[in-house]
Coordinates of C-alpha atoms in Angstrom, one line a residue:
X714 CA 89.4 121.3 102.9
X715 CA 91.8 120.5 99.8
X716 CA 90.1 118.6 97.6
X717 CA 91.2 115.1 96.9
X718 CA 93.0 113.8 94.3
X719 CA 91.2 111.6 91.9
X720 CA 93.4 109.0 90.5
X721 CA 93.1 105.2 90.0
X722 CA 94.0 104.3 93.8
X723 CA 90.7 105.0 95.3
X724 CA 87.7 102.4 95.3
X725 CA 84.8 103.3 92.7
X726 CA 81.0 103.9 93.6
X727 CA 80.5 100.3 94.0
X728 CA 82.9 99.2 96.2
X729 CA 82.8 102.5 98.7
X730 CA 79.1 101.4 99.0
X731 CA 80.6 98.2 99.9
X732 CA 83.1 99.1 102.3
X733 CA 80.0 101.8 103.8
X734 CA 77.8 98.4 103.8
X735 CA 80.9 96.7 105.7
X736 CA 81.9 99.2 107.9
X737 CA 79.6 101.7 109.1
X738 CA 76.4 101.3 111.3
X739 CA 72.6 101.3 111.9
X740 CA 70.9 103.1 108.6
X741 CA 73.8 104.1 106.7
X742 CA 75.0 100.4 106.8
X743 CA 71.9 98.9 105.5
X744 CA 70.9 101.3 103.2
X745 CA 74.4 101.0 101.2
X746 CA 74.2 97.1 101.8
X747 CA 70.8 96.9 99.5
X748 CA 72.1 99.4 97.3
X749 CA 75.1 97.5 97.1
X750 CA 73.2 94.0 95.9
X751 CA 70.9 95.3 93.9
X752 CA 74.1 97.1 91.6
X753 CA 76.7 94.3 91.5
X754 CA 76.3 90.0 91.1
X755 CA 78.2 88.7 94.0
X756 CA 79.4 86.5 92.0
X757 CA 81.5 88.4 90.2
X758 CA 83.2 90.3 92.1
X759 CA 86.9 91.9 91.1
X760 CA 89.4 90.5 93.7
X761 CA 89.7 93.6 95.9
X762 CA 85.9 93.8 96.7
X763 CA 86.0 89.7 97.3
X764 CA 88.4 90.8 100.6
X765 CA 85.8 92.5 102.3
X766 CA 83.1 90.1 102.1
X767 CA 83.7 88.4 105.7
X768 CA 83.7 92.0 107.2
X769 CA 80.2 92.2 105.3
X770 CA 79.0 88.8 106.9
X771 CA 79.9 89.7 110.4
X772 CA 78.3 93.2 110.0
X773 CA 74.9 92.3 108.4
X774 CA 75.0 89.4 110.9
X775 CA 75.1 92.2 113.8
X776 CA 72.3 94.2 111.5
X777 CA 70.1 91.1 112.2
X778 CA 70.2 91.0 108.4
X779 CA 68.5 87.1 107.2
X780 CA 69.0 86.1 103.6
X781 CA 70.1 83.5 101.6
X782 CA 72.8 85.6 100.1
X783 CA 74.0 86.2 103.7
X784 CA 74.3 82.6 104.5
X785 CA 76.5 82.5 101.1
X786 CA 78.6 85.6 102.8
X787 CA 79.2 82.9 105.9
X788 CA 81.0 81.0 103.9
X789 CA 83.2 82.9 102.9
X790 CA 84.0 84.0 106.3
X791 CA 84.5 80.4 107.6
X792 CA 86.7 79.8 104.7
X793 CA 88.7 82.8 105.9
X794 CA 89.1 81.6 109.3
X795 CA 90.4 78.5 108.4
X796 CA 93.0 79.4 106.3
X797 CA 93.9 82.0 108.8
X798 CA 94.3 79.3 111.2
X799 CA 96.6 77.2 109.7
X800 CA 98.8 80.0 108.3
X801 CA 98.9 81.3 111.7
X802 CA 100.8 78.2 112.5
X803 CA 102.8 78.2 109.8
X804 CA 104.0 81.5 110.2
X805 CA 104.7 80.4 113.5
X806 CA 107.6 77.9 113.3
X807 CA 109.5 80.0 110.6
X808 CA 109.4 83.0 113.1
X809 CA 110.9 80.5 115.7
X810 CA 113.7 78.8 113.2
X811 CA 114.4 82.8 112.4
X812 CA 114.3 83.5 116.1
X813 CA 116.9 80.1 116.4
X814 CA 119.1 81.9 114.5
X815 CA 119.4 84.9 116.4
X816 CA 117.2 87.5 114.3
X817 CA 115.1 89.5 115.3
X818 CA 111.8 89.6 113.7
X819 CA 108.8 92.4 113.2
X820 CA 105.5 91.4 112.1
X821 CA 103.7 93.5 109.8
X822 CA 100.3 93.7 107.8
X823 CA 97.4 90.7 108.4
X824 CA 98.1 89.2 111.0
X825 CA 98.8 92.0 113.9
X826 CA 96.1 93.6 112.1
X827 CA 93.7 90.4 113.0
X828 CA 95.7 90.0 116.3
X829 CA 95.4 93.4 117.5
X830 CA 92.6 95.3 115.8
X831 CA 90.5 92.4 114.2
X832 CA 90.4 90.2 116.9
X833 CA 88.7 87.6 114.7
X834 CA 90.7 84.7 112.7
X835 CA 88.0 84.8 109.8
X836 CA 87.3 88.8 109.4
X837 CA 90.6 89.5 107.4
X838 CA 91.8 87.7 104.5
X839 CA 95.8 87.1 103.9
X840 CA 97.7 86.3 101.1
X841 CA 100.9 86.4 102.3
X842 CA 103.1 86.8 105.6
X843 CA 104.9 90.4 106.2
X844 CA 108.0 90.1 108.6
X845 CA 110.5 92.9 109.0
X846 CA 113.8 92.3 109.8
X847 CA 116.9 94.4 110.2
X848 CA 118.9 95.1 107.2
X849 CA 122.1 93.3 109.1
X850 CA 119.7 90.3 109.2
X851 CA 118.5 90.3 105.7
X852 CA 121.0 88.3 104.0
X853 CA 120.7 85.2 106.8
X854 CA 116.6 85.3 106.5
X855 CA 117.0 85.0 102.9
X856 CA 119.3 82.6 102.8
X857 CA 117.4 80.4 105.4
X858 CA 113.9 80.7 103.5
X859 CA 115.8 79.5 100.3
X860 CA 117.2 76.5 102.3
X861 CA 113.2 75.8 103.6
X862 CA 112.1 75.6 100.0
X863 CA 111.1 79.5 99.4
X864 CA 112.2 80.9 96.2
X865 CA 111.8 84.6 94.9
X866 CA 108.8 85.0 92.8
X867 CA 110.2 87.6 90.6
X868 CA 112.3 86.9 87.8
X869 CA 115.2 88.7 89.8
X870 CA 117.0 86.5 92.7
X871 CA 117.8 88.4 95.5
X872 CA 121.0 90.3 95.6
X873 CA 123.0 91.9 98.0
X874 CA 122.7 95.0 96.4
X875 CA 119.3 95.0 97.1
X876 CA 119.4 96.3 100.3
X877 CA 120.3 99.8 99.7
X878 CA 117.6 99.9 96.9
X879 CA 114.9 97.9 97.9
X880 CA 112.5 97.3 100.8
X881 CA 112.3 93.5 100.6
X882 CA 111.4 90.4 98.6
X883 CA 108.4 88.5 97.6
X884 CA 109.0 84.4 98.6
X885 CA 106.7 81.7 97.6
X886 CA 107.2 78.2 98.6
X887 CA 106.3 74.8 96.5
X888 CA 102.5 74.8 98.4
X889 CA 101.9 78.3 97.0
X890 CA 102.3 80.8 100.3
X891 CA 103.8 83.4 100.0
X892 CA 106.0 85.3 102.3
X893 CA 107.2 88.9 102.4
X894 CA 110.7 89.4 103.6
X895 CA 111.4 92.9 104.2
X896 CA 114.2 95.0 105.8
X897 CA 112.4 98.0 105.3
X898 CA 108.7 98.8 105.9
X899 CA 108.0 100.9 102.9
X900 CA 109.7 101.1 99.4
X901 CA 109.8 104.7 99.6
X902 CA 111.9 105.0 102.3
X903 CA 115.2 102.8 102.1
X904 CA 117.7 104.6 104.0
X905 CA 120.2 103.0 106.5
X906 CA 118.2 104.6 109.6
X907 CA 114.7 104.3 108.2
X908 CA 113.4 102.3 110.4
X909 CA 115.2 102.8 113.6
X910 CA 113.0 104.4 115.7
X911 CA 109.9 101.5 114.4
X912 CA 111.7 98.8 116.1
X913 CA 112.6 101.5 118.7
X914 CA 108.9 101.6 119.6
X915 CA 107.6 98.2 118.8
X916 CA 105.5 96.6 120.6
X917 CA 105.4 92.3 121.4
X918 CA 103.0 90.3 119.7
X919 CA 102.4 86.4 120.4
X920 CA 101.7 83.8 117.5
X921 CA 100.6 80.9 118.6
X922 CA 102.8 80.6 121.8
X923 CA 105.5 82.5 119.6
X924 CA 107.2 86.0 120.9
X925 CA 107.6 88.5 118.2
X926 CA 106.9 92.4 117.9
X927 CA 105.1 94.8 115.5
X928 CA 104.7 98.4 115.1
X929 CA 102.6 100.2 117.8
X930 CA 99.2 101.8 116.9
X931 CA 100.4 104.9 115.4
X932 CA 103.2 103.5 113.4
X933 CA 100.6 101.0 112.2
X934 CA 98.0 103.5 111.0
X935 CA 100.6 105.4 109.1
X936 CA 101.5 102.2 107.1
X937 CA 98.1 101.3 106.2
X938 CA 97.8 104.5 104.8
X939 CA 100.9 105.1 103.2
X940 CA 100.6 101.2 101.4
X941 CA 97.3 101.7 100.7
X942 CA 97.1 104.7 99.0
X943 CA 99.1 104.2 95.8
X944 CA 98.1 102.4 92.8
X945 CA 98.2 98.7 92.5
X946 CA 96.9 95.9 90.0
X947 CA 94.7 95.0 92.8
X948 CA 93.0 98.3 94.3
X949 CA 94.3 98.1 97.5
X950 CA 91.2 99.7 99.1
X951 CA 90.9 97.4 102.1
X952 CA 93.7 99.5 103.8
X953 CA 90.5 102.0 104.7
X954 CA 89.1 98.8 106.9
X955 CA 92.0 98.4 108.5
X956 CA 92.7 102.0 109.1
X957 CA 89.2 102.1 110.6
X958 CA 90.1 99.0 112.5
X959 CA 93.1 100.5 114.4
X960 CA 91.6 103.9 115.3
X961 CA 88.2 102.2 116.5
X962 CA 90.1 99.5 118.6
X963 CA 92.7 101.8 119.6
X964 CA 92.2 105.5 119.2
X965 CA 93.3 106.3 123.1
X966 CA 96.4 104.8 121.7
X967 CA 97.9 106.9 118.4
X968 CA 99.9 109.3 119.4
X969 CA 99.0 112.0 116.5
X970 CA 102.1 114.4 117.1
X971 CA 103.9 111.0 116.3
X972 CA 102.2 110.4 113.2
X973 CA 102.2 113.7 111.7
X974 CA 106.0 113.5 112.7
X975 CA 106.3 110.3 111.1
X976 CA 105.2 111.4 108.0
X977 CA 106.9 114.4 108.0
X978 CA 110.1 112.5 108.3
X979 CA 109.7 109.9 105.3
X980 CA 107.7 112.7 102.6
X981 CA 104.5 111.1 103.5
X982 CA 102.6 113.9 104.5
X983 CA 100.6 114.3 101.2
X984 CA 99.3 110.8 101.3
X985 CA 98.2 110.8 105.1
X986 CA 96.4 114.4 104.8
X987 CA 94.3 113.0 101.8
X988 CA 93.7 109.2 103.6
X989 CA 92.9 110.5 106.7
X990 CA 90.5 113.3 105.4
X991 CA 89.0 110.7 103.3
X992 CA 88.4 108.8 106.6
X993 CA 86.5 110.9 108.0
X994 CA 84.5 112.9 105.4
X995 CA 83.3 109.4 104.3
X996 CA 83.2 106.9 106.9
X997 CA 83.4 109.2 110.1
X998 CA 86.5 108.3 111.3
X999 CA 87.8 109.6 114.4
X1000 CA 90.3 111.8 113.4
X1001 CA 90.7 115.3 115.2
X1002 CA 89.8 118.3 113.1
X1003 CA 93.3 119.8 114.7
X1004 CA 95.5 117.1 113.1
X1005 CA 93.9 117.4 109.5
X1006 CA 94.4 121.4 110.0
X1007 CA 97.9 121.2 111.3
X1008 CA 98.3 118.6 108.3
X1009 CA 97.1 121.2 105.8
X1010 CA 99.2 123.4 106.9
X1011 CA 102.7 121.5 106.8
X1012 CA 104.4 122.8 104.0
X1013 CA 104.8 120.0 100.6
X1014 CA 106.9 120.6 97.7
X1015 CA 106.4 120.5 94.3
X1016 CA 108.2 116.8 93.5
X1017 CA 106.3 115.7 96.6
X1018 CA 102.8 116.4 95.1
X1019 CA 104.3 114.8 91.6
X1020 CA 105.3 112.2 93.1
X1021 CA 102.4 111.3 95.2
X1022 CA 99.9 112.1 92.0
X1023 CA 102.3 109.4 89.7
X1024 CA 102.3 106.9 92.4
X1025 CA 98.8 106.6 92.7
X1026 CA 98.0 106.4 89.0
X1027 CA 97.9 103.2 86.8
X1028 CA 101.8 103.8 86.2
X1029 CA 101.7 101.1 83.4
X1030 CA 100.0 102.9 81.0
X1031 CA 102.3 105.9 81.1
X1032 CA 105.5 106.4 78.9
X1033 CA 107.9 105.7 81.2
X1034 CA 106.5 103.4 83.5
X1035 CA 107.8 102.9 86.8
X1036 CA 111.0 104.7 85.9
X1037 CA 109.5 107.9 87.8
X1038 CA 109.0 105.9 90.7
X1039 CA 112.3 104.5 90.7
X1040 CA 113.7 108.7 90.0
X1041 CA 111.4 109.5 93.5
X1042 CA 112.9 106.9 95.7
X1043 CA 116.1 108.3 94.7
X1044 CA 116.0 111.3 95.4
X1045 CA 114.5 110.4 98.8
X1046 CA 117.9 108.1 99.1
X1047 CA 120.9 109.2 101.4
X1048 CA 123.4 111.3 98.7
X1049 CA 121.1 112.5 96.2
X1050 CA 123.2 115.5 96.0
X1051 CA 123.6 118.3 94.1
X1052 CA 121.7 118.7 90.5
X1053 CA 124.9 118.4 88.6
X1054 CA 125.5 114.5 89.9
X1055 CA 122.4 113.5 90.2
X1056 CA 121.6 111.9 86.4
X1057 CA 124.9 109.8 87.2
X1058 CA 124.2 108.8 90.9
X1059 CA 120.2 108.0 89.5
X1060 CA 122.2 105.6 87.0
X1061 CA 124.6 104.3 89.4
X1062 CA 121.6 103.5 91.3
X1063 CA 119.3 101.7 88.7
X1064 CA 122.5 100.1 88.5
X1065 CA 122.4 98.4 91.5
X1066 CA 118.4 98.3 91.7
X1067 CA 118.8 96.2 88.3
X1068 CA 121.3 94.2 89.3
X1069 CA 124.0 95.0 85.9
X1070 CA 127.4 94.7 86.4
X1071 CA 127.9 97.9 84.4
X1072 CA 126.5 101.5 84.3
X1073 CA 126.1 101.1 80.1
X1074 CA 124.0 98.0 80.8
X1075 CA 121.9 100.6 83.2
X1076 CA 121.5 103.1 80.5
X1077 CA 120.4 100.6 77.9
X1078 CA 118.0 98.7 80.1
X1079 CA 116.3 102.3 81.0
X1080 CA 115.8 102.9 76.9
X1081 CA 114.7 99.6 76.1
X1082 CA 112.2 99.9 79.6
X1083 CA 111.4 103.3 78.0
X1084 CA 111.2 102.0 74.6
X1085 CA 108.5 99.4 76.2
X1086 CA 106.5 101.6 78.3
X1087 CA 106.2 104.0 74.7
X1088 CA 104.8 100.5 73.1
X1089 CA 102.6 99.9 76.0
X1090 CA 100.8 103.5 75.8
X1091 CA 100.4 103.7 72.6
X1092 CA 99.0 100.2 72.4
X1093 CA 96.6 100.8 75.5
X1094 CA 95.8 104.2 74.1
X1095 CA 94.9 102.7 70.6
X1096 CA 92.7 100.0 72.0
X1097 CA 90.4 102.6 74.0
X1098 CA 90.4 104.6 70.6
X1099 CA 89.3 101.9 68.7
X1100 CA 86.2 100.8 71.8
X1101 CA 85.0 104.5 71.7
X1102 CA 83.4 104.8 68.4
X1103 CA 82.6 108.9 68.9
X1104 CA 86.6 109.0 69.5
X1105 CA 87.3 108.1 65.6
X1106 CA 84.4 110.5 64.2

């Protein structure tokens, strides 16, 4: 087995024994659960580990675990159902105004997950809806979730040059909900076709008395992993509860010459070998020993490995930012051709992704980007210098 990569996307000490206390089963669970309290204050928690408590209820609650920290965990898990409630609804009605306007809509993230996998309104917290649509159908959403009050939450409105550089758009309304508008499903992979054969192989989903689809088992396993294992603000380590939540609701169901495939197909092999080996060297997930083989053995280039090593590493604290990212999901575009045009197409493209009217306004917003990421490190780098007193000896 290849080792795996240790960057800043995977959860610490504390919170694997967490998601082990969360997860898992019998002695393993419990054991982890009072390692768990006795190392962190509950109250205290980082945002991440805060996701998971409701999962913990319900599992110590199975464990016949009795404690007055437990009855706090209860809480939390009503909470969670509530909110998951009403949102349900909410979400509801704009998939039907969507659906009133003749687009076609995909579900993604939370709430299949809880629909499907979960099968509990209070086990999973959300803090945003995920619906796909297809590029062709972009421009309407967007213009009808602006009409409905929604507005982009970054500084950026939404252009229609978007599309050809970007998976979708982050929407907030005056109440504070958030909704995800995508036209693709991952950021990486932006292509006219991406997506094809997803909505190919979708499956229905009902929302409160509301036809809609989402992916099918495998497709969803392969974006839990793929979203999940990057870096992020936030570690986003719950995608290893709901990877565990698909294959132990549905394993009959994932096709694994599709996945592999799948992943193939968008570059994502070298993110799905080290999720699912994580999987199931620490939580005993049923993945066959032949898939992680024949994953091992699938050939990955160099820039694929770069890539996936930059994109799960605090990217903020590096010189130039997310400009590598940005490089990647060009090259992974339709007509990154030949080395000689491929500094002017990148430009052309940051051009577009930026929104500029010009390709000189491109160039100088990547030097002053670059010119702030320098800033950045060397700030960041001279603050840990200065909190590490055997550093400056």
């Amino acid at each position: 087995m290849n080792p795996r990569v240790e960057t800043d996307c995977w959860p610490t000490a504390e919170q694997e024994l967490l998601l082990r206390a969360a997860l898992l089963r019998g002695e393993a669970a419990l054991a982890a659960w009072e390692k768990w309290r006795s190392n962190v204050d509950p109250d205290r928690l980082d945002a991440a580990s805060y996701r998971l408590l409701p999962q913990l209820y319900k599992n110590l609650q199975a464990h016949g675990v009795r404690e007055p920290l437990v009855d706090k965990l209860k809480g939390v898990y009503r909470l969670t159902w509530y909110k998951n409630q009403i949102a349900f609804r909410r979400l509801a009605a704009l998939l039907r105004s969507l659906h009133d306007l003749g687009i076609d809509t995909l579900v993604l993230k939370g709430v299949p997950l809880v629909l499907l996998y979960y099968r509990d309104y209070g086990l999973r917290p959300m803090a945003d809806f995920d619906v796909l649509v297809q590029t062709k159908d972009a421009l309407p959403a967007f213009r009808f979730l602006s009409s409905s009050g929604w507005t982009a939450v970054s500084p950026e409105s939404f252009r229609e040059t978007d599309l050809s550089v970007r998976h979708g758009v982050n929407l907030r309304d005056p109440a504070g909900q958030q909704f995800d508008l995508h036209w693709h499903l991952l950021p990486e992979c932006c292509r006219p076709e991406a997506d094809r054969d997803l909505w190919k192989n979708a499956v229905p989903l009902t929302i409160d008395q509301v036809p809609t689809h989402t992916l099918n088992s495998t497709d969803h396993l392969l974006h839990v992993c793929a979203h999940g294992v990057r870096w992020d603000p936030v570690p986003p380590f719950r995608w290893i509860a709901d990877a565990m939540a698909i294959m132990n609701r549905s394993i009959s169901e994932i096709e694994w010459e599709r996945l592999l495939a799948q992943a193939e197909t968008r570059g994502l092999i070298y993110p799905l070998k080290e999720a699912l080996s994580y999987l199931r060297e620490t939580f005993d997930a049923p993945v066959p020993a032949e898939v992680l083989r024949h994953m091992r053995e699938i050939p990955t280039s160099d820039t694929e490995r770069i890539e996936h090593r930059y994109r799960t590493q605090n990217y903020q604290n590096k010189l130039l930012g997310r400009l590598p990212l940005l490089w990647f999901n060009y090259l992974r575009s339709a007509g990154a051709g030949g080395s000689r045009y491929k500094l002017i197409g990148f430009m052309n493209y940051l051009q577009r992704f930026w929104g500029v009217d010009h390709l000189w306004q491109a160039v100088l917003y990547a030097a002053l980007k670059s010119v702030r990421g320098i800033w950045r490190t060397l700030a960041w780098r001279g603050s840990r210098w200065m909190k590490n007193p055997a550093a400056r000896r």
